Coordinates of C-alpha atoms in Angstrom, one line a residue:
X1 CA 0.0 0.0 0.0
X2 CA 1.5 3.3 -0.9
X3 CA 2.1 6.4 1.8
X4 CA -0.3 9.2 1.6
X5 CA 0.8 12.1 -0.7
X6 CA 2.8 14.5 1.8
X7 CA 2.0 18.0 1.8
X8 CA 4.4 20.4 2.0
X9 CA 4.8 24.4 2.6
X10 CA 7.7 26.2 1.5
X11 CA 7.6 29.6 2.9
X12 CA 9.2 32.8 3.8
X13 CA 8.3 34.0 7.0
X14 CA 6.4 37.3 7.2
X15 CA 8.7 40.3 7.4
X16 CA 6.1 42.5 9.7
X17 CA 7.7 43.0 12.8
X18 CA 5.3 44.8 15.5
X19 CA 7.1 46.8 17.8
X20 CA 6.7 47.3 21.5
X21 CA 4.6 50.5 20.8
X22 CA 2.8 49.3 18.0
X23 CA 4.7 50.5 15.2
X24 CA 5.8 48.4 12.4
X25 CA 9.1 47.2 10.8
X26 CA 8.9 45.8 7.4
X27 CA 12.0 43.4 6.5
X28 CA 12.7 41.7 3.6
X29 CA 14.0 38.3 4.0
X30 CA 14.6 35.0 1.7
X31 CA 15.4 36.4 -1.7
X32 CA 17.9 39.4 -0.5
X33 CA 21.2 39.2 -0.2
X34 CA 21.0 41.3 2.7
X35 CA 18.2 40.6 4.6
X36 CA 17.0 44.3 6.7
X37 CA 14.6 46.5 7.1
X38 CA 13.0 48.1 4.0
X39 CA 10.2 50.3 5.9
X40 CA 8.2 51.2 8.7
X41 CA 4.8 50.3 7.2
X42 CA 2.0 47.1 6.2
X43 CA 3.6 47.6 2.6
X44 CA 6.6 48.8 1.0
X45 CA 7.8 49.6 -2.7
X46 CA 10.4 46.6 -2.7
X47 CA 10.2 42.7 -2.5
X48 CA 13.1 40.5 -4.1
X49 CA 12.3 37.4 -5.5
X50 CA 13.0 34.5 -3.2
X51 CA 14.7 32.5 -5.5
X52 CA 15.7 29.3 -3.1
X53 CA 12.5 29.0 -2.0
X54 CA 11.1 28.8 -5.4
X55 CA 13.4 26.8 -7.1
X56 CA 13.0 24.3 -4.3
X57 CA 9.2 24.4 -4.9
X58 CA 9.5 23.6 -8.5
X59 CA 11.6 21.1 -8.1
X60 CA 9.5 19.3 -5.7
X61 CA 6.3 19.4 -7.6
X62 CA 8.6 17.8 -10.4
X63 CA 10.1 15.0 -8.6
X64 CA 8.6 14.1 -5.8
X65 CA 4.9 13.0 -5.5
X66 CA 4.0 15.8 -2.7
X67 CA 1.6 18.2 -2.6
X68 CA 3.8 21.5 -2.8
X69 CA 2.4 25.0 -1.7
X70 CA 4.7 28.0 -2.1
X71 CA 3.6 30.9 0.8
X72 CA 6.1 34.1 0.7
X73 CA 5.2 36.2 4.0
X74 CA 7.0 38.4 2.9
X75 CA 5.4 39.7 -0.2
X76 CA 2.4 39.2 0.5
X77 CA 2.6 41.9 3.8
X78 CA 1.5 39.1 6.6
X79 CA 1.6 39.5 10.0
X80 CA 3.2 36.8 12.2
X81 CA -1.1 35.8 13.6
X82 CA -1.9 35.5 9.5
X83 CA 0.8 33.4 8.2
X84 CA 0.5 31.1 11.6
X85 CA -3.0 30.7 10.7
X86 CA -2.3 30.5 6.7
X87 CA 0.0 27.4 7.6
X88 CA -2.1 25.8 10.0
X89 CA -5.1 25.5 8.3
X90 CA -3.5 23.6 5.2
X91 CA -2.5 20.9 8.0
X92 CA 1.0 20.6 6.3
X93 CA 3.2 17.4 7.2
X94 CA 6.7 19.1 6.1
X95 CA 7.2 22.8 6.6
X96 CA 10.4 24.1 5.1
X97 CA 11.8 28.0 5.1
X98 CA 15.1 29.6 5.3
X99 CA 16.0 31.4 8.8
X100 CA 17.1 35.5 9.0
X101 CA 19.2 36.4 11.5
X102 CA 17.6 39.9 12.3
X103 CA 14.2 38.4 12.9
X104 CA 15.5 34.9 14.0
X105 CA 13.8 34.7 18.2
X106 CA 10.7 35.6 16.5
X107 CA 11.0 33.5 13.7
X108 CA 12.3 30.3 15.9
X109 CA 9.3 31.5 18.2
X110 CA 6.5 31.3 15.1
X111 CA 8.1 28.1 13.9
X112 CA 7.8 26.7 17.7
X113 CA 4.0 27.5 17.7
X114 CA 2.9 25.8 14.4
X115 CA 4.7 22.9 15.5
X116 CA 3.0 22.2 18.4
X117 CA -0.4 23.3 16.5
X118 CA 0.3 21.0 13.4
X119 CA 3.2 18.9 14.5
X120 CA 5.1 19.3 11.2
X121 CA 7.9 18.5 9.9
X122 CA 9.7 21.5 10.2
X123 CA 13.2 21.9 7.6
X124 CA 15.6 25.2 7.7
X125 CA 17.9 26.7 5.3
X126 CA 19.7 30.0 4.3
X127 CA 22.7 32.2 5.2
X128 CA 22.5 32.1 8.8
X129 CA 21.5 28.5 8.9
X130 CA 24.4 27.7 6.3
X131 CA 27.1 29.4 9.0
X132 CA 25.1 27.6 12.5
X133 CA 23.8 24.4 10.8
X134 CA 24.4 21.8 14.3
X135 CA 23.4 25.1 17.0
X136 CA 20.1 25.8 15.2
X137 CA 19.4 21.9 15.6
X138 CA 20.9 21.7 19.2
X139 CA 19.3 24.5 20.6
X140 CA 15.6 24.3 19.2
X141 CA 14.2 20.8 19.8
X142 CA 11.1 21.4 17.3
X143 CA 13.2 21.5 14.4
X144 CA 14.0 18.6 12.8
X145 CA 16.8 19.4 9.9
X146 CA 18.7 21.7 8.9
X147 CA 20.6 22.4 5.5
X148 CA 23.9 24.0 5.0
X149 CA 24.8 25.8 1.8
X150 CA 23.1 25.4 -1.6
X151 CA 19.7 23.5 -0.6
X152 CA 17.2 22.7 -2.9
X153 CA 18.5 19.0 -4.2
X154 CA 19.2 18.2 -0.3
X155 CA 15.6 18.7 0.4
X156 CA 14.2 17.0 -2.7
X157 CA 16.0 14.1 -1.1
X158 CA 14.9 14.6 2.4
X159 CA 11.3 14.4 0.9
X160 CA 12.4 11.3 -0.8
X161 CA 13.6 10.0 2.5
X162 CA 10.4 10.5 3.9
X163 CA 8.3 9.5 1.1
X164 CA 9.5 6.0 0.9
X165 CA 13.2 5.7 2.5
X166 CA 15.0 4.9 -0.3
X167 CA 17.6 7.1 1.1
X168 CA 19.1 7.2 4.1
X169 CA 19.9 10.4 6.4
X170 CA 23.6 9.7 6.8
X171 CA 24.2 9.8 2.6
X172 CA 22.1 13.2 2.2
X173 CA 25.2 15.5 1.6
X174 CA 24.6 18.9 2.9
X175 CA 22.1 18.1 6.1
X176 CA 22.1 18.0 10.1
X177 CA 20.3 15.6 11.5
X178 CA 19.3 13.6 14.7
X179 CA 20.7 10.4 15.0
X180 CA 18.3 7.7 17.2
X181 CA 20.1 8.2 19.8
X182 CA 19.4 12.4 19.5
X183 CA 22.8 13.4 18.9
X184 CA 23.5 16.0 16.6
X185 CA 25.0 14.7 13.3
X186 CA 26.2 17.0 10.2
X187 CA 27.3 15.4 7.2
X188 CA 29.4 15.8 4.2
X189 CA 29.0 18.9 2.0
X190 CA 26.9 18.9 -1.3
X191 CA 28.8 19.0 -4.3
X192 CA 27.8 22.4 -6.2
X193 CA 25.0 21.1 -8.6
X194 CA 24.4 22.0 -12.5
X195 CA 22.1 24.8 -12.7
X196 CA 20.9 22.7 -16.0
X197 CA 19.5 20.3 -13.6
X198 CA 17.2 22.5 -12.0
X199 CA 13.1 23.5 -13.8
X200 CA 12.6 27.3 -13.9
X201 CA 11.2 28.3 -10.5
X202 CA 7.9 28.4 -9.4
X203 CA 5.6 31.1 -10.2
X204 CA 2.3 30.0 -9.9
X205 CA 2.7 30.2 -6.0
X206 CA 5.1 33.2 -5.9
X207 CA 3.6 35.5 -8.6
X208 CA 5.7 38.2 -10.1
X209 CA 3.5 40.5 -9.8
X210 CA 5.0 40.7 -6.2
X211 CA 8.3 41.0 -7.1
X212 CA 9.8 44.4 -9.0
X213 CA 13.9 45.0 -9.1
X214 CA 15.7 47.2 -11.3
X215 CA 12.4 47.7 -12.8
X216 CA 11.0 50.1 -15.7
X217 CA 8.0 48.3 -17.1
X218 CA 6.2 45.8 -15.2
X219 CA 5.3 42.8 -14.9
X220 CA 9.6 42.7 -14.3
X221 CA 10.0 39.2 -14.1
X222 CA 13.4 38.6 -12.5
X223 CA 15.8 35.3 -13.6
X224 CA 18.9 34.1 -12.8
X225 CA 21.1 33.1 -15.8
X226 CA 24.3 32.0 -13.3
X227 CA 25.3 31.5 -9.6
X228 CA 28.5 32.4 -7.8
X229 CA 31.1 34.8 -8.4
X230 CA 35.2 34.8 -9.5
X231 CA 35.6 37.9 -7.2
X232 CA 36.4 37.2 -3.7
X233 CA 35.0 40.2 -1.8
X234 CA 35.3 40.3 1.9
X235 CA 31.7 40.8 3.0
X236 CA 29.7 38.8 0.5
X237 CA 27.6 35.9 1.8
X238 CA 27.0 34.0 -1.3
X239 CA 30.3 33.8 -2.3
X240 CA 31.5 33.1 1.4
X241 CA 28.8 31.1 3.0
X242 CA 25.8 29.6 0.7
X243 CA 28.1 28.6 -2.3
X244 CA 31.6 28.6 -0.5
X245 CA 33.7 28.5 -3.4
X246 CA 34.7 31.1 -6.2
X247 CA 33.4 29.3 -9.1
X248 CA 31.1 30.4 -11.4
X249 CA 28.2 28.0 -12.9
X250 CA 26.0 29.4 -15.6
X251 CA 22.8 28.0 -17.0
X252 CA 22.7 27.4 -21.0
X253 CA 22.4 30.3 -23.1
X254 CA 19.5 28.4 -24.9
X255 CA 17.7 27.2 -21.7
X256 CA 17.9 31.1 -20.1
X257 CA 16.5 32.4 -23.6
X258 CA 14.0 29.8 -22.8
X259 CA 12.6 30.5 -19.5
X260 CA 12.0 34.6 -20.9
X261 CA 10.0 33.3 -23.6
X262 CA 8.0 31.1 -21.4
X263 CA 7.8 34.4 -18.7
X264 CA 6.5 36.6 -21.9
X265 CA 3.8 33.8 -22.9
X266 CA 2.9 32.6 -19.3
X267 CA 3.2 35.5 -17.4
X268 CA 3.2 38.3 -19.5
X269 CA 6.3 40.0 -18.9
X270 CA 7.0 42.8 -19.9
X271 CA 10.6 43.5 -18.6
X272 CA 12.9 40.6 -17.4
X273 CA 16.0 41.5 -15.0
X274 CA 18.8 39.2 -14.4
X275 CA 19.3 39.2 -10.7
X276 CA 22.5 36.8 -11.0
X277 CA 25.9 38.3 -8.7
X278 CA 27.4 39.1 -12.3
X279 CA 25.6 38.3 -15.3
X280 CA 28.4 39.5 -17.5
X281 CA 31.4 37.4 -16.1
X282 CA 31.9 35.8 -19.6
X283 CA 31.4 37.5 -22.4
X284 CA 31.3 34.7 -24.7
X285 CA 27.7 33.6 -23.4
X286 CA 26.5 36.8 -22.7
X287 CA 27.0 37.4 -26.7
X288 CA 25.4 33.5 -26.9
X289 CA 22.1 35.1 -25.0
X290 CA 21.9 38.0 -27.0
X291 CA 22.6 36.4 -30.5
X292 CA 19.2 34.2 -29.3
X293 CA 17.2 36.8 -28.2
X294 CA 17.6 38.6 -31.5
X295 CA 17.6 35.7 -33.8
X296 CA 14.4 34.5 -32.0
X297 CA 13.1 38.3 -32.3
X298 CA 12.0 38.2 -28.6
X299 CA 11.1 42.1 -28.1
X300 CA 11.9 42.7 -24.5
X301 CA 13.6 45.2 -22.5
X302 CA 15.2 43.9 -20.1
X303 CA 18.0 44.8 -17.0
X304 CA 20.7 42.9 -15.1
X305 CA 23.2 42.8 -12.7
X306 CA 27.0 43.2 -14.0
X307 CA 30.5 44.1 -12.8
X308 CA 32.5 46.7 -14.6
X309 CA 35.2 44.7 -13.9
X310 CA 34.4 42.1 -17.1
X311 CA 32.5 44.7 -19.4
X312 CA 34.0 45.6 -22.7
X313 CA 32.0 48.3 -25.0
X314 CA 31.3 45.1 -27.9
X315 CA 29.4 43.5 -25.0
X316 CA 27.8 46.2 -24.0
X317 CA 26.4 47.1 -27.4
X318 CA 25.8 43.4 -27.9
X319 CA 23.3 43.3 -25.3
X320 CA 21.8 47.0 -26.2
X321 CA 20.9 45.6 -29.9
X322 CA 19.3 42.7 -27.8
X323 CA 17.0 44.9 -25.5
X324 CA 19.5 45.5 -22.5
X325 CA 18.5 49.2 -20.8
X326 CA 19.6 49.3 -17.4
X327 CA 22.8 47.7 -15.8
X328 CA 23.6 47.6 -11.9
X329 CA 26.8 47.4 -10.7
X330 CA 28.6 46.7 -7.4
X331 CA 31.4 50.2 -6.4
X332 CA 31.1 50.1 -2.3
X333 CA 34.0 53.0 -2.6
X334 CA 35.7 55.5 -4.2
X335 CA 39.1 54.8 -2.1
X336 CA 41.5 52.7 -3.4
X337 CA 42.9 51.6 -0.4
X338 CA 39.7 49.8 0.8
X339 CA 38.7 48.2 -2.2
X340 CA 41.9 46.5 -1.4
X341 CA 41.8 45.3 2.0
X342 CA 38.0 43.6 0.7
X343 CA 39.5 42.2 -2.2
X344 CA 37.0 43.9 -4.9
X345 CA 40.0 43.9 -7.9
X346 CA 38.1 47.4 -9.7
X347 CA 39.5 50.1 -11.3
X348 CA 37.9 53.2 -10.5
X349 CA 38.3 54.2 -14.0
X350 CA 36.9 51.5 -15.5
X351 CA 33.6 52.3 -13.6
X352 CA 33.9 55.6 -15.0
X353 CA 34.6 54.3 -18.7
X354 CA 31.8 51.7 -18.1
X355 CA 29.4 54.9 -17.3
X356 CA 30.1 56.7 -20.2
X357 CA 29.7 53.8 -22.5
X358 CA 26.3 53.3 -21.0
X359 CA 25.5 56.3 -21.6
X360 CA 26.3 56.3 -25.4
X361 CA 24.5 53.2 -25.9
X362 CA 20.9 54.3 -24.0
X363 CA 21.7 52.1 -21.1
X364 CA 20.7 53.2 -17.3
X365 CA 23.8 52.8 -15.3
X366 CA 23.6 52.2 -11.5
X367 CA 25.6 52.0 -9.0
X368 CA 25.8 50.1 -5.3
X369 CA 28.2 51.6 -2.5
X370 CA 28.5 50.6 1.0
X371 CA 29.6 52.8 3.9
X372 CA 31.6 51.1 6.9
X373 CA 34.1 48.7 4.6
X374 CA 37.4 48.0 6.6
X375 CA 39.8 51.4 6.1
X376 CA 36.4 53.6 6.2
X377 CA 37.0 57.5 7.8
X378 CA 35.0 60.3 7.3
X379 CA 36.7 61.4 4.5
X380 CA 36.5 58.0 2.4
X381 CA 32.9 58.5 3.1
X382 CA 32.9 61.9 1.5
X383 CA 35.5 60.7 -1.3
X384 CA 32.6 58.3 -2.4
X385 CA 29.5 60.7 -1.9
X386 CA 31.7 63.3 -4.3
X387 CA 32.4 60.0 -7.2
X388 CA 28.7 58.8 -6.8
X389 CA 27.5 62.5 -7.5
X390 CA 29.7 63.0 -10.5
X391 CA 29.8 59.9 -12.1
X392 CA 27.1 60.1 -14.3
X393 CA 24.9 57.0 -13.4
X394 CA 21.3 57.6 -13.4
X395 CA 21.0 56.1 -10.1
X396 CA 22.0 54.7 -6.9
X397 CA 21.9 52.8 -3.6
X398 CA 23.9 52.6 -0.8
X399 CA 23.7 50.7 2.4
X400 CA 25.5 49.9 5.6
X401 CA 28.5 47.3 6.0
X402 CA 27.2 44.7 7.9
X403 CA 29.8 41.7 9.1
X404 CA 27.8 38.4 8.7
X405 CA 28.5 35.7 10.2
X406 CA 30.9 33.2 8.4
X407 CA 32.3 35.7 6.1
X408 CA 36.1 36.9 6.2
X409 CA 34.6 40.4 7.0
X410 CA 33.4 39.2 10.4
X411 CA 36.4 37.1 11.1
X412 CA 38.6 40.3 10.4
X413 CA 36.4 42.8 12.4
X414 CA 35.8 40.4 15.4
X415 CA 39.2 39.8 15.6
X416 CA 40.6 43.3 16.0
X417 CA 37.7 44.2 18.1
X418 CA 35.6 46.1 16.1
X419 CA 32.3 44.6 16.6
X420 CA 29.6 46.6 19.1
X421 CA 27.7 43.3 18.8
X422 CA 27.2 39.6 18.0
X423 CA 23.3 40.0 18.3
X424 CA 22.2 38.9 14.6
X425 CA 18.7 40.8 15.3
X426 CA 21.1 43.7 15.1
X427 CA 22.5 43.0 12.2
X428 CA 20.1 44.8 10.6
X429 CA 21.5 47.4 7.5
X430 CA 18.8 49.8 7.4
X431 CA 19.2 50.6 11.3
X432 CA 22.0 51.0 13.1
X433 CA 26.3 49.8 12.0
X434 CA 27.1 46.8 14.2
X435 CA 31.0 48.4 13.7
X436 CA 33.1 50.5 15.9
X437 CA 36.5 52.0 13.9
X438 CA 39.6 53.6 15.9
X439 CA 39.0 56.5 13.5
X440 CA 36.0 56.5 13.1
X441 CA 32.7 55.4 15.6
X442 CA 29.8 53.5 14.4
X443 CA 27.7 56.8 15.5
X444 CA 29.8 58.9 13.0
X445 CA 29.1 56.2 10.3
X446 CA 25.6 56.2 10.4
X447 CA 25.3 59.9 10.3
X448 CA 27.5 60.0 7.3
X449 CA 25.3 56.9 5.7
X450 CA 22.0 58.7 6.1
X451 CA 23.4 62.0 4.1
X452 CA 24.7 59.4 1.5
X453 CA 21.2 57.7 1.5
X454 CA 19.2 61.4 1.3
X455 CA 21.3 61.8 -2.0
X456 CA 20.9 58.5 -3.6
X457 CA 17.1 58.7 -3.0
X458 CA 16.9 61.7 -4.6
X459 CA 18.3 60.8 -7.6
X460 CA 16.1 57.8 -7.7
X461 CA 13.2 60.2 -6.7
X462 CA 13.9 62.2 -9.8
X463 CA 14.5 59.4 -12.4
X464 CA 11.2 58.4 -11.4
X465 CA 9.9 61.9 -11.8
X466 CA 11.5 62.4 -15.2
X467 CA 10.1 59.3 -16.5
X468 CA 6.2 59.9 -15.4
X469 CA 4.6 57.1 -17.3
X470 CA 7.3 54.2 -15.9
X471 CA 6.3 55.2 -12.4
X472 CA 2.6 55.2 -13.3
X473 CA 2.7 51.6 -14.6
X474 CA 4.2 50.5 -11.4
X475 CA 2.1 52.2 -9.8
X476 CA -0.5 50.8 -11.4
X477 CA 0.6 47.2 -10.9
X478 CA 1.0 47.8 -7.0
X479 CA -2.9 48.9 -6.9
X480 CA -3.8 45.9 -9.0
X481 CA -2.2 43.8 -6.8
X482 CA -2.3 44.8 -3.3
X483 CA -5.2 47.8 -3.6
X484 CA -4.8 51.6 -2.7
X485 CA -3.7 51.3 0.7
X486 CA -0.9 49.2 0.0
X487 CA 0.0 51.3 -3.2
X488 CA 0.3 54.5 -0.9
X489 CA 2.2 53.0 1.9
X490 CA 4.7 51.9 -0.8
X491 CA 5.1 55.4 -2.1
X492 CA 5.5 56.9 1.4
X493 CA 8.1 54.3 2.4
X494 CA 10.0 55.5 -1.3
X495 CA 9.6 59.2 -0.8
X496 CA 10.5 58.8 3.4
X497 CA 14.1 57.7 2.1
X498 CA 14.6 61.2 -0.3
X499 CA 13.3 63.5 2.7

């Protein structure tokens, strides 16, 4: 006789957080590689697209006989009470999410509470669950495993395990488990798998209507052509704690070409963005994407995520003649000296070469710094204000350095004693630094972020204004989606940033 069909939840735990007085902090969570506070309202005017999660999802309905439901919290603006009672009332056997460490007593707290309501299952992934696989096990007795680095294919195999224990625990690379005798058990790492391997991810249960990055028409559905990154900067968790390697795996050309004509015909897209860590780290495919796309006449605009450091002009007018208007690239500084010490190999002049070609070819350049690197003073702060505002991008964003965890960045700032904190629930970018310099104080380094953040808003603020019918179609979309209350929340937390 066969087992029942499990069913299964794959979430992202809601990013409300209700504060002692009532007010409201809005984070987003799986999906962003750093996971913080985006505003202080029910809705806000950005949710990244939880990628892991959805993946994961896909590939379960694919091959495993489940019964697979998708829930993101955090899109869909839920308080801790709703997505409780969301997940309890589908009486799930297997709950699986990925844990944040700036929400994670209340997360552990929520997950706690539907276990003794449902008695699930209950399986946990992610950054902060990569770098504290066997503590997150050994100090919360409702949770059952837990998955370090790149997780989907260790969980298709739990579920398999479960399903009809054709597997056994001890041979599932990548997980922690409880042995019979309840000891804590961690095997072998997962080999990095072929991204060819994987169905596009699910978007039935995380619509994209949600979900809007680097966006200028929507629907912007985003994709992920590649994972990893050559680069070996200091601070980044992908590179440092999900993936743990340097190497960079890319999808086929003719597979990615693929999944944006089945987002045009299935979802109607109307802008795709590329949210890989570089989508232009060989040129060879890129040109291999964009020769499809035009001999396959797809008529899309679409955005990514780049790196000066591998951009030539040929590329760049490659992927212009195949719809490309907007590229995002990673700066964190104008001084030398710190781009150094974490390991970003760029040449300031290169960014400003890539600029200008952008800006011959019609493409929207813009740029990502970071304020409280290692080597950071007041007046590397100013040095990079003065390059953002006369480089010529169209816009910004900046945001706090925040040592994770497991990266060289927090081994390097613990270890000179530079850390105010080892609370993860402050490691929170949109709040407060977590860092404490000899020449300069954390206090100092936010005040200096928040003039930075004033001007980068307003850029973005004016962009928008320029370009009157873009921001009326998201606009539009938001409404559509989540009502006028929602819709107006959203703009307030955008303007908020610029005032």
């Amino acid at each position: 006789m066969n087992n029942p069909r499990k069913k299964i939840v794959v979430a992202n735990m809601p990013g409300i957080h209700v504060n002692a007085n009532g007010s409201l902090r809005h984070l987003v969570k799986a999906g962003s590689r750093w996971p913080m506070t985006v505003g202080n309202s029910r809705s806000i005017d950005y949710y990244p697209f939880p990628f892991g999660l959805a993946y994961t999802t896909a590939l379960l309905k694919r091959d495993t006989s489940a019964i697979v439901k998708g829930l993101d919290g955090v899109a869909r603006d839920m308080l801790p009470g709703e997505f409780f009672n969301e997940v309890v009332k589908g009486k799930p056997d297997i709950l699986i999410t990925e844990l944040v460490g700036v929400t994670l007593k209340e997360d552990l707290s929520l997950l706690k509470k539907i276990k003794e309501s449902s008695h699930c299952i209950i399986i946990v992934c992610g950054y902060y669950v990569s770098t504290f696989p066997e503590k997150v096990l050994i100090e919360n007795d409702f949770i059952d495993f837990s998955i370090f680095g790149e997780y989907e294919i260790t969980i298709k195999e739990i579920i398999q395990y479960l399903e009809d224990e054709t597997k056994k625990l001890p041979e599932i690379e990548g997980l922690v488990f409880r042995s019979s005798r309840n000891e804590v058990l961690k095997n072998k790492p997962r080999p990095q798998l072929d991204l060819n391997d994987l169905p596009f991810p699910d978007r039935g249960d995380f619509p994209p209507q949600y979900y809007a990055d680097f966006a200028f028409y929507m629907p912007c559905i985003s994709i992920i052509s590649s994972r990893g990154c050559p680069c070996s900067c200091t601070f980044c968790l992908d590179r440092n704690v999900l993936y743990n390697s340097p190497a960079y795996r890319m999808r086929n050309a003719e597979d990615v070409v693929n999944e944006i004509e089945y987002c045009i015909s299935q979802y109607k897209a109307n802008q795709i963005y590329f949210d890989d860590q570089s989508f232009v780290v060989d040129k060879q495919r890129v040109l291999k994407i964009c020769e499809l796309i035009i001999s396959r006449n797809i008529k899309i605009p679409w955005t990514c995520m780049g790196d000066v450091i591998f951009s030539d002009y040929e590329m760049l007018k490659m992927m212009k003649e195949a719809g490309c208007i907007g590229i995002k690239f990673g700066v964190e500084s104008a001084a030398p000296e710190i781009l150094k010490q974490i390991k970003k190999p760029i040449d300031l002049e290169k960014v400003k070469q890539v600029v200008q070609w952008c800006k011959k070819l019609g493409i929207n350049s813009h740029a990502t710094f970071c304020v409280g690197l290692p080597g950071e003073t007041e007046e590397t702060i100013q040095k990079s204000i003065h390059f953002m505002e006369n480089l010529g991008i169209n816009t910004a964003q900046v945001s706090r350095a925040v040592p994770y965890p497991g990266t060289p960045f927090f081994e390097w700032a613990k270890q000179n004693g530079y850390l105010l904190t080892e609370d993860s629930e402050r490691y929170d970018a949109s709040i407060e630094s977590v860092l404490n310099y000899p020449q300069i104080s954390g206090e100092k380094m936010d005040q200096c972020y928040k003039i930075f953040l004033k001007k980068v808003s307003r850029k973005k603020v004016l962009q928008y204004l320029k370009n009157p019918l873009r921001s009326l179609s998201f606009l539009k979309d938001q409404y559509q989606q989540k009502g006028m209350k929602a819709t107006f929340s959203a703009i307030c937390t955008f303007v908020k940033r610029a005032l």
